Structures are given as C-alpha cells and as structure tokens.
Short mmCIF file of C-alpha atoms and ligand atoms in Angstrom, two decimals:
data_model
loop_
_atom_site.label_atom_id
_atom_site.label_comp_id
_atom_site.label_asym_id
_atom_site.label_seq_id
_atom_site.Cartn_x
_atom_site.Cartn_y
_atom_site.Cartn_z
CA UNK S 23 37.34 3.06 9.55
CA UNK S 24 36.33 2.89 6.60
CA UNK S 25 33.21 1.21 6.69
CA UNK S 26 30.42 2.99 8.22
CA UNK S 27 27.39 1.60 6.69
CA UNK S 28 26.40 -2.58 5.11
CA UNK S 29 26.23 -3.66 1.64
CA UNK S 30 23.18 -4.22 2.67
CA UNK S 31 21.84 -0.14 3.21
CA UNK S 32 23.84 0.47 -0.03
CA UNK S 33 21.44 -1.64 -2.62
CA UNK S 34 18.20 0.66 -1.78
CA UNK S 35 17.83 4.78 -1.45
CA UNK S 36 15.54 6.12 1.10
CA UNK S 37 11.90 6.09 0.02
CA UNK S 38 10.96 8.31 -2.51
CA UNK S 39 7.60 9.45 -1.36
CA UNK S 40 9.00 9.64 1.73
CA UNK S 41 11.54 12.43 0.53
CA UNK S 42 8.83 14.53 -1.83
CA UNK S 43 7.40 14.91 1.17
CA UNK S 44 9.79 16.43 3.27
CA UNK S 45 10.67 18.61 -0.64
CA UNK S 46 6.90 19.48 -0.64
CA UNK S 47 7.72 21.07 2.78
CA UNK S 48 11.05 22.68 2.16
CA UNK S 49 9.81 24.33 -0.89
CA UNK S 50 6.03 25.84 0.45
CA UNK S 51 5.99 24.89 4.41
CA UNK S 52 2.84 24.21 4.96
CA UNK S 53 1.16 26.24 2.47
CA UNK S 54 1.86 23.59 -0.21
CA UNK S 55 -0.25 20.39 -1.33
CA UNK S 56 1.02 16.98 -0.39
CA UNK S 57 -0.91 14.27 -2.25
CA UNK S 58 2.46 12.40 -2.77
CA UNK S 59 2.44 10.16 0.52
CA UNK S 60 -1.03 8.27 0.31
CA UNK S 61 -2.40 9.73 4.10
CA UNK S 62 -5.72 11.29 4.69
CA UNK S 63 -5.87 15.84 5.80
CA UNK S 64 -9.31 14.70 7.01
CA UNK S 65 -9.34 13.69 11.32
CA UNK S 66 -9.39 10.35 12.72
CA UNK S 67 -13.24 8.29 13.68
CA UNK S 68 -13.84 10.58 16.76
CA UNK S 69 -14.94 7.86 18.83
CA UNK S 70 -11.49 6.31 17.81
CA UNK S 71 -9.88 9.25 19.19
CA UNK S 72 -11.23 9.40 22.89
CA UNK S 73 -10.73 5.61 22.48
CA UNK S 74 -6.82 6.08 22.54
CA UNK S 75 -7.16 8.82 25.17
CA UNK S 76 -8.87 6.75 27.27
CA UNK S 77 -6.41 4.29 26.85
CA UNK S 78 -3.93 6.03 28.05
CA UNK S 79 -5.45 7.83 30.92
CA UNK S 80 -6.65 3.90 32.21
CA UNK S 81 -2.94 3.18 32.19
CA UNK S 82 -2.54 0.81 29.24
CA UNK S 83 0.81 2.01 28.63
CA UNK S 84 3.59 -0.95 29.27
CA UNK S 85 4.48 -3.64 26.33
CA UNK S 86 1.63 -5.72 25.56
CA UNK S 87 1.72 -9.36 25.05
CA UNK S 88 4.78 -9.14 22.02
CA UNK S 89 1.74 -10.64 19.00
CA UNK S 90 -1.17 -8.20 20.58
CA UNK S 91 -2.62 -7.56 23.43
CA UNK S 92 -5.57 -10.25 23.04
CA UNK S 93 -8.94 -7.82 23.24
CA UNK S 94 -7.04 -6.69 20.03
CA UNK S 95 -6.07 -10.08 18.65
CA UNK S 96 -9.56 -11.27 19.38
CA UNK S 97 -11.30 -8.16 18.04
CA UNK S 98 -9.07 -8.69 13.95
CA UNK S 99 -10.11 -12.04 14.43
CA UNK S 100 -13.74 -11.11 14.33
CA UNK S 101 -13.59 -8.12 12.04
CA UNK S 102 -11.33 -10.60 9.58
CA UNK S 103 -14.12 -13.16 9.84
CA UNK S 104 -17.08 -10.90 8.72
CA UNK S 105 -15.03 -8.95 6.15
CA UNK S 106 -12.87 -11.56 4.25
CA UNK S 107 -14.03 -14.90 5.12
CA UNK S 108 -11.37 -15.68 7.06
CA UNK S 109 -11.53 -18.10 9.90
CA UNK S 110 -8.29 -16.95 12.92
CA UNK S 111 -8.00 -18.49 15.54
CA UNK S 112 -6.58 -15.15 17.56
CA UNK S 113 -4.44 -17.24 19.70
CA UNK S 114 -2.29 -18.84 16.92
CA UNK S 115 -2.48 -17.31 13.28
CA UNK S 116 -2.46 -13.63 13.86
CA UNK S 117 0.02 -11.03 14.41
CA UNK S 118 -0.43 -8.17 15.42
CA UNK S 119 2.83 -5.91 13.56
CA UNK S 120 3.61 -1.68 13.26
CA UNK S 121 1.86 -1.75 10.74
CA UNK S 122 1.24 -3.19 7.14
CA UNK S 123 4.69 -2.25 6.74
CA UNK S 124 6.16 -4.42 9.48
CA UNK S 125 3.56 -7.14 8.81
CA UNK S 126 5.49 -8.16 5.00
CA UNK S 127 9.23 -7.89 6.76
CA UNK S 128 8.67 -10.06 9.31
CA UNK S 129 6.72 -11.93 7.33
CA UNK S 130 9.65 -12.19 4.96
CA UNK S 131 12.73 -12.44 6.91
CA UNK S 132 9.97 -15.46 8.67
CA UNK S 133 9.61 -17.35 5.80
CA UNK S 134 12.15 -16.81 3.15
CA UNK S 135 15.96 -18.15 3.15
CA UNK S 136 18.86 -15.72 0.82
CA UNK S 137 17.79 -17.27 -2.57
CA UNK S 138 14.67 -18.21 -2.38
CA UNK S 139 12.75 -16.23 -4.94
CA UNK S 140 9.62 -14.00 -4.72
CA UNK S 141 7.60 -13.14 -7.82
CA UNK S 142 6.89 -9.52 -6.96
CA UNK S 143 4.45 -7.52 -9.49
CA UNK S 144 5.71 -4.26 -10.63
CA UNK S 145 4.92 -1.40 -10.15
CA UNK S 146 4.67 -2.05 -7.22
CA UNK S 147 4.33 -0.17 -3.19
CA UNK S 148 7.92 0.79 -2.95
CA UNK S 149 8.67 -0.67 0.27
CA UNK S 150 8.77 -4.09 -1.57
CA UNK S 151 11.92 -3.71 -3.49
CA UNK S 152 13.75 -3.13 0.14
CA UNK S 153 11.94 -5.67 2.13
CA UNK S 154 13.66 -9.07 -0.50
CA UNK S 155 17.19 -7.09 -0.29
CA UNK S 156 16.50 -7.51 3.87
CA UNK S 157 15.43 -10.74 3.71
CA UNK S 158 18.27 -11.15 1.51
CA UNK S 159 15.39 -13.12 -1.11
CA UNK S 160 15.42 -12.59 -5.18
CA UNK S 161 12.62 -10.89 -6.70
CA UNK S 162 11.60 -11.84 -10.24
CA UNK S 163 8.97 -8.97 -11.49
CA UNK S 164 6.35 -9.94 -13.75
CA UNK S 165 4.72 -6.74 -15.15
CA UNK S 166 0.68 -5.35 -14.79
CA UNK S 167 -0.01 -3.36 -17.98
CA UNK S 168 -2.09 -0.20 -18.50
CA UNK S 169 -4.56 0.53 -19.34
CA UNK S 170 -6.24 -2.08 -17.34
CA UNK S 171 -3.47 -3.68 -15.58
CA UNK S 172 -3.85 -7.03 -16.32
CA UNK S 173 -0.95 -9.10 -16.14
CA UNK S 174 0.61 -11.91 -19.17
CA UNK S 175 -0.17 -15.52 -18.36
CA UNK S 176 2.36 -17.03 -19.45
CA UNK S 177 4.71 -14.34 -18.51
CA UNK S 178 3.79 -14.71 -14.80
CA UNK S 179 3.78 -18.86 -14.82
CA UNK S 180 7.59 -18.27 -16.24
CA UNK S 181 8.04 -17.10 -13.64
CA UNK S 182 7.56 -19.46 -10.74
CA UNK S 183 10.15 -22.53 -10.71
CA UNK S 184 11.54 -24.47 -7.99
CA UNK S 185 13.21 -21.81 -5.98
CA UNK S 186 10.23 -19.66 -5.36
CA UNK S 187 9.15 -19.57 -2.58
CA UNK S 188 6.38 -17.06 -2.06
CA UNK S 189 4.83 -14.27 -4.59
CA UNK S 190 3.98 -11.20 -3.08
CA UNK S 191 0.65 -9.81 -3.72
CA UNK S 192 -1.36 -5.94 -3.00
CA UNK S 193 -4.76 -6.07 -4.07
CA UNK S 194 -6.28 -3.49 -3.99
CA UNK S 195 -2.66 -2.31 -5.92
CA UNK S 196 -0.78 0.39 -5.00
CA UNK S 197 -0.01 2.16 -7.11
CA UNK S 198 -2.55 1.17 -9.69
CA UNK S 199 -5.91 0.97 -8.57
CA UNK S 200 -6.11 -2.46 -9.68
CA UNK S 201 -8.82 -5.16 -8.09
CA UNK S 202 -7.39 -8.32 -8.92
CA UNK S 203 -9.93 -10.93 -9.53
CA UNK S 204 -11.45 -14.08 -8.71
CA UNK S 205 -10.20 -15.42 -11.74
CA UNK S 206 -7.08 -14.10 -11.53
CA UNK S 207 -6.55 -14.53 -7.79
CA UNK S 208 -6.78 -18.77 -8.73
CA UNK S 209 -4.76 -18.45 -11.69
CA UNK S 210 -1.90 -17.49 -8.95
CA UNK S 211 -3.07 -19.73 -6.46
CA UNK S 212 -2.79 -22.69 -9.45
CA UNK S 213 0.78 -21.59 -9.58
CA UNK S 214 1.42 -21.28 -5.25
CA UNK S 215 0.38 -25.15 -5.72
CA UNK S 216 1.94 -26.33 -8.10
CA UNK S 217 5.34 -24.72 -7.17
CA UNK S 218 4.61 -25.49 -3.35
CA UNK S 219 4.31 -22.06 -3.26
CA UNK S 220 3.45 -18.90 -0.20
CA UNK S 221 0.92 -16.10 -1.03
CA UNK S 222 1.70 -12.87 0.54
CA UNK S 223 -1.00 -10.76 0.66
CA UNK S 224 -1.31 -7.47 1.19
CA UNK S 225 -4.81 -5.97 1.66
CA UNK S 226 -4.65 -2.76 3.45
CA UNK S 227 -6.80 -1.14 1.20
CA UNK S 228 -9.80 -3.82 1.33
CA UNK S 229 -12.44 -1.65 2.03
CA UNK S 230 -11.69 0.67 -0.95
CA UNK S 231 -13.42 -0.97 -4.30
CA UNK S 232 -14.85 0.86 -6.66
CA UNK S 233 -15.84 -1.29 -8.80
CA UNK S 234 -15.42 -5.67 -8.23
CA UNK S 235 -14.59 -7.43 -5.74
CA UNK S 236 -12.04 -7.53 -2.88
CA UNK S 237 -11.51 -11.24 -2.12
CA UNK S 238 -8.76 -12.25 -0.03
CA UNK S 239 -6.81 -15.45 -1.37
CA UNK S 240 -6.61 -16.93 1.68
CA UNK S 241 -10.05 -18.02 0.84
CA UNK S 242 -9.54 -19.47 -1.77
CA UNK S 243 -9.65 -23.90 -2.20
CA UNK S 244 -6.78 -24.94 -0.54
CA UNK S 245 -4.97 -22.04 0.12
CA UNK S 246 -5.90 -21.15 3.26
CA UNK S 247 -2.35 -22.78 4.80
CA UNK S 248 0.15 -21.09 2.47
CA UNK S 249 -1.53 -17.80 2.86
CA UNK S 250 -0.09 -15.12 5.37
CA UNK S 251 -2.72 -12.39 5.35
CA UNK S 252 -1.64 -9.20 5.64
CA UNK S 253 -3.16 -5.47 6.69
CA UNK S 254 -4.33 -2.78 9.82
CA UNK S 255 -5.63 0.04 10.45
CA UNK S 256 -3.44 3.02 8.23
CA UNK S 257 -6.66 2.99 5.98
CA UNK S 258 -9.44 1.99 6.71
CA UNK S 259 -9.98 4.21 9.80
CA UNK S 260 -7.56 6.96 8.42
CA UNK S 261 -4.68 6.58 11.64
CA UNK S 262 -1.46 5.66 9.55
CA UNK S 263 0.47 7.28 12.82
CA UNK S 264 -0.86 5.01 14.38
CA UNK S 265 0.92 1.99 13.27
CA UNK S 266 -1.21 -0.96 13.76
CA UNK S 267 -0.77 -3.80 11.13
CA UNK S 268 -0.98 -7.33 11.55
CA UNK S 269 -0.62 -10.80 9.61
CA UNK S 270 -2.95 -13.91 9.10
CA UNK S 271 -1.45 -17.10 8.82
CA UNK S 272 -1.05 -20.96 9.65
CA UNK S 273 0.23 -21.62 13.12
CA UNK S 274 3.50 -22.84 11.97
CA UNK S 275 4.08 -19.29 9.71
CA UNK S 276 2.49 -17.30 12.79
CA UNK S 277 5.58 -18.66 15.23
CA UNK S 278 8.05 -17.61 12.87
CA UNK S 279 6.24 -13.93 12.03
CA UNK S 280 5.93 -13.71 15.69
CA UNK S 281 10.35 -14.13 16.54
CA UNK S 282 10.96 -11.87 13.55
CA UNK S 283 8.78 -9.65 14.44
CA UNK S 284 9.47 -9.79 18.89
CA UNK S 285 13.47 -9.33 17.90
CA UNK S 286 12.25 -6.07 15.52
CA UNK S 287 10.31 -4.14 17.44
CA UNK S 288 8.86 -6.03 21.18
CA UNK S 289 5.33 -4.85 20.06
CA UNK S 290 2.96 -2.46 18.56
CA UNK S 291 1.81 0.68 20.97
CA UNK S 292 -0.50 -0.89 23.61
CA UNK S 293 -2.52 2.28 24.42
CA UNK S 294 -3.55 1.82 20.57
CA UNK S 295 -4.12 -1.38 19.95
CA UNK S 296 -6.94 -1.14 23.45
CA UNK S 297 -8.18 1.78 21.81
CA UNK S 298 -8.51 0.47 18.24
CA UNK S 299 -10.74 -2.41 19.56
CA UNK S 300 -14.11 0.24 19.23
CA UNK S 301 -13.39 0.90 15.61
CA UNK S 302 -12.86 -2.77 14.65
CA UNK S 303 -16.14 -3.62 16.31
CA UNK S 304 -17.77 0.16 14.37
CA UNK S 305 -21.29 -1.30 12.27
CA UNK S 306 -21.33 -1.02 8.14
CA UNK S 307 -22.68 1.57 7.51
CA UNK S 308 -18.71 2.76 8.94
CA UNK S 309 -17.45 0.77 5.84
CA UNK S 310 -20.16 2.31 3.51
CA UNK S 311 -19.95 5.27 4.55
CA UNK S 312 -15.94 5.59 4.03
CA UNK S 313 -15.81 4.67 0.52
CA UNK S 314 -18.86 7.09 -0.55
CA UNK S 315 -16.67 9.62 0.36
CA UNK S 316 -13.26 7.91 -1.05
CA UNK S 317 -16.15 7.31 -4.68
CA UNK S 318 -16.93 11.10 -4.87
CA UNK S 319 -13.23 12.15 -4.34
CA UNK S 320 -12.03 9.88 -6.61
CA UNK S 321 -14.06 11.14 -9.35
CA UNK S 322 -13.65 14.80 -9.03
CA UNK S 323 -9.25 14.25 -8.97
CA UNK S 324 -10.33 11.80 -11.95
CA UNK S 325 -12.47 14.97 -13.64
CA UNK S 326 -9.86 17.69 -12.74
CA UNK S 327 -6.71 15.65 -13.73
CA UNK S 328 -7.87 14.87 -17.38
CA UNK S 329 -8.94 18.64 -17.35
CA UNK S 330 -5.69 20.20 -16.74
CA UNK S 331 -4.66 17.72 -19.36
CA UNK S 332 -3.58 13.78 -17.81
CA UNK S 333 -4.00 10.71 -19.32
CA UNK S 334 -5.50 8.96 -16.30
CA UNK S 335 -5.82 5.33 -15.38
CA UNK S 336 -9.22 5.41 -13.20
CA UNK S 337 -9.07 3.46 -10.34
CA UNK S 338 -10.70 -0.14 -9.42
CA UNK S 339 -9.56 0.55 -5.50
CA UNK S 340 -7.53 1.94 -2.65
CA UNK S 341 -7.33 5.91 -2.89
CA UNK S 342 -4.54 7.06 -6.03
CA UNK S 343 -4.57 7.18 -9.85
CA UNK S 344 -1.54 6.46 -12.62
CA UNK S 345 -1.73 8.98 -14.83
CA UNK S 346 0.24 9.47 -18.74
CA UNK S 347 2.30 12.35 -18.63
CA UNK S 348 3.48 11.81 -22.46
CA UNK S 349 1.63 14.77 -23.19
CA UNK S 350 3.33 16.82 -21.06
CA UNK S 351 6.83 17.25 -23.10
CA UNK S 352 8.51 16.49 -19.94
CA UNK S 353 11.72 14.17 -20.14
CA UNK S 354 10.86 12.25 -16.84
CA UNK S 355 8.08 11.41 -14.17
CA UNK S 356 11.23 13.11 -12.12
CA UNK S 357 11.56 16.24 -13.98
CA UNK S 358 7.79 17.08 -13.92
CA UNK S 359 7.42 15.71 -10.24
CA UNK S 360 9.90 18.56 -9.48
CA UNK S 361 8.67 20.70 -11.25
CA UNK S 362 5.38 20.16 -9.78
CA UNK S 363 6.40 19.84 -6.59
CA UNK S 364 8.58 23.47 -6.58
CA UNK S 365 6.52 25.89 -9.33
CA UNK S 366 3.07 24.52 -8.50
CA UNK S 367 3.31 23.19 -4.99
CA UNK S 368 1.96 20.27 -5.23
CA UNK S 369 3.86 16.35 -4.26
CA UNK S 370 2.80 13.75 -6.47
CA UNK S 371 5.06 10.70 -6.95
CA UNK S 372 6.71 10.19 -10.01
CA UNK S 373 6.18 7.04 -11.37
CA UNK S 374 9.34 4.96 -11.76
CA UNK S 375 10.23 5.16 -7.72
CA UNK S 376 7.67 2.07 -8.33
CA UNK S 377 9.20 -0.31 -10.76
CA UNK S 378 12.14 -2.37 -11.06
CA UNK S 379 12.47 -1.55 -14.76
CA UNK S 380 12.47 2.80 -14.34
CA UNK S 381 12.25 3.44 -18.07
CA UNK S 382 8.96 1.70 -17.62
CA UNK S 383 7.42 4.42 -15.33
CA UNK S 384 9.15 7.48 -16.73
CA UNK S 385 6.18 9.31 -18.27
CA UNK S 386 4.08 8.45 -15.16
CA UNK S 387 3.13 9.83 -12.26
CA UNK S 388 0.98 9.09 -9.46
CA UNK S 389 -1.59 11.57 -7.51
CA UNK S 390 -2.57 10.02 -4.01
CA UNK S 391 -6.85 11.65 -3.52
CA UNK S 392 -7.64 10.96 0.41
CA UNK S 393 -7.84 14.20 1.18
CA UNK S 394 -10.18 16.42 2.16
CA UNK S 395 -12.62 17.95 -0.75
CA UNK S 396 -11.17 21.24 -0.02
CA UNK S 397 -7.95 20.01 -0.31
CA UNK S 398 -9.08 18.62 -3.43
CA UNK S 399 -10.85 22.10 -5.32
CA UNK S 400 -7.03 23.88 -3.93
CA UNK S 401 -5.65 21.04 -5.86
CA UNK S 402 -8.13 22.37 -9.57
CA UNK S 403 -6.89 26.09 -8.83
CA UNK S 404 -3.33 25.13 -8.32
CA UNK S 405 -2.98 22.34 -11.30
CA UNK S 406 -4.49 26.04 -13.74
CA UNK S 407 -1.47 27.81 -12.87
CA UNK S 408 0.10 25.09 -15.15
CA UNK S 409 0.44 24.99 -19.00
CA UNK S 410 -1.66 21.87 -20.13
CA UNK S 411 -1.33 20.06 -23.14
CA UNK S 412 -2.92 21.70 -25.36
CA UNK S 413 -1.51 25.08 -24.37
CA UNK S 414 1.97 23.69 -24.70
CA UNK S 415 1.08 22.54 -29.00
CA UNK S 416 0.57 26.40 -29.08
CA UNK S 417 3.79 28.02 -28.14
C1 LIG J 511 -0.08 -1.48 -0.04
C2 LIG J 511 0.74 -1.15 1.07
N1 LIG J 511 1.14 -1.34 1.79
C3 LIG J 511 1.27 -1.17 3.16
C4 LIG J 511 1.25 0.45 3.79
C5 LIG J 511 1.86 0.29 4.99
O1 LIG J 511 0.50 0.53 5.55
P1 LIG J 511 1.08 0.87 7.22
O2 LIG J 511 0.38 2.28 7.97
O3 LIG J 511 0.52 -0.17 7.35
O4 LIG J 511 2.33 0.52 7.49
C6 LIG J 511 0.99 1.33 2.32
C7 LIG J 511 0.87 3.05 2.40
O5 LIG J 511 0.82 3.32 1.55
C8 LIG J 511 0.79 1.01 1.46
O6 LIG J 511 -0.11 1.91 0.03
#
C-alpha cells in the first residue's frame, strides 16, 4: 500500500504553536517558560472546579443532548444577551461544541461548499487555514497592517465577489490584539450584505478588551440572520482543557452546524457543561477583575519586552503581544524562536505561522502573557541573559 494518508491531510502541517509547547518540554522540562500556547498558568475559579466535581459525583456522566444540555444552553443564551446584546433562542439557535475550535470547523463544514471562497484576515489564528482546507473552501487573504493592524478597505472590497460565501472575523484578534471598531465592522457588514455572504466571527476574547469596545457583528443592522458568532469558556474562565465552546446562528444555519457537530464529536463533555452554568452566572465583578488582572500582565510584559529590545505592538485586546524582532539581526522568526526556546528557555511563536504569505511574519514573534505575575517576572530574568539589540550592535 503506497497511499496511507489523504491528500487533504498533506495540505497542512501540525500546529506550530503546539509544537513549540512540545519543544520547551523537550529542552527544559518543567523549568522552561511556555509563552507560546494561549493558556493560563493560574488556577480556574474555585467555584467552577467544585461545580465540576459535584457534577461528576451527581452522575452527569453520560452523553448529553448532542447540541448541548438544556441548562447550559439556557445559561449561554442569558450570558450572551447580557454581554453582547445578541438575542438567541437556546432551543434553535445555539450549538455547544468541543471548544470554539470545533464550533469553527463545524460551522465551516455546515455552511461552505467546495470552491466557495472565504475571506480571511492575515495574520490569523492558525486554525483558520486548515479549517478552510478541511471544509474544501478557498481562502482569500486580506492583510491587517501594523502598527495599528488596520485593513485597506479597497483591498477588502476587492477580495469579495460572487463566490464569496463568508468572511472570518476574529475580534479581539489573535495574534495582533486588534479590536475591530464599529466603523470597520459596519463596512464589513455592508460587503456581506452586498455579496450575500456570511460573517463567521470568533469572539473568544470578548471579555479581554483594554482599549475600545467589543462589538458583536451579529448586533449590527441586517446581520443577525447572516452571522455565526463563536465563543467559548476556555479564555474567559481559564479552562482551556474543558473544551467548551458554542456557535450562535439563525435556526437554519444552526441545524446545519448541529448535524456536522453530531457526527464530528457527538457532544461536548456533559458534566463540564453542567458545571459551567456556575461560571456563566458569575457577577459583573468577575469580568472586571479578570480584565484588571490581564491589564496588569499586559502592561508589565510590554515594559519588559521593550526593555529587552523587542519592538512591541501594544494589544488593544486578547492576551498576546506581537513584536518586531528586526533589531536583533536574526535571519528569521523561526531562527529567533528556536534560539529563545533552546538557549533562553522561553517558548514563543514565530510570526510566519500566522500568515499565508510567510514573508510578512519573518521578523515577528508572538508572546502570550496569560501567566501569573511571578511567571512573567521569571521571563524578565530569562530575557536578561539575552544580548539586547544595543549590545549586539556594540559587538
Ligand atoms: C482566536 C482563537 N479562537 C479559538 C481558540 C481556541 O478556543 P477553544 O479552546 O474554545 O477551542 C483560540 C485559542 O488560542 C484562539 O486564539
């Protein structure tokens, strides 16, 4: 047998981000600092952990309804209405999935046909590329340009056409931290309406906005029927391992997403769905504190990266910092990321992995700051072992 794997699987590589996680463990065991993959190193809220233990002990241990247990869907609908203004019927407009990750691929497979075009901003969260390949769609890339990660409206308008079935929006954005403004989203909404396209919007960092305001595209005039809003519990409640996400869409789109979701995974973990109702009922003060803590981490990390010689693009949202490394003189982002993980003990993500046109990311590196302050202070110590650009110039 000479053909053991599919052509489809050959068209994308393993995740660079998750590979960096493996590399830091390989070189430094638990002594290394993993600022590559986006997960916190601090505990999830105690009330949530207790609710999970209680749910398991109460025997919520069998399959739930495939698109989400009713109490969890009702809790999501209440929370989504309160914080985004989207009104969704939990019976017909909500699909609970195994993370926003599965919500995105189930959506793409549920709404796209092979050869449909999908507009994607680059740099992008790396899953969107393989998601297009798995769903057979053809991506059209439009650049978000530093320093403010704005897009050229003519370039975006030119990417739309009769084959455009959808645009993927991610606000707040990974890896840039961009928070799309109302004006930008209205422009995008206009294009979706003109070309009869869908907006698929990944809003997993919705509560982490340091500058500006989070706006759900679905709340813009004429967009409720043509938007799929994706979010989840991973980032807001520090439970990336629980794998709980959801998609909110019109009943017709929801029934397509639910069918795909059913045959991909059957369902998200039932006891964790039961437990997560606790989180969705947290008071406003929980989100205020979450944001204040992240703002402190962001400001501290920005200062220390700038001190070490990185040129930073301060993020308006999410929990990453994109940096420009050109002052260090490394031939590429991959070379510098390799040096950082092997010699310094810090895992980062090479910028090129966020671009289709890899050259655009060759002098960029992304740091994740979803870490305890003590961890970030350790970063300061580790980076001090590195030659700064000023020192390099004197050599
Ligand atoms: C933009 C974006 N979407 C989705 C995810 C994954 O979310 P989940 O854990 O809910 O699958 C991430 C994780 O880093 C992300 O950055």
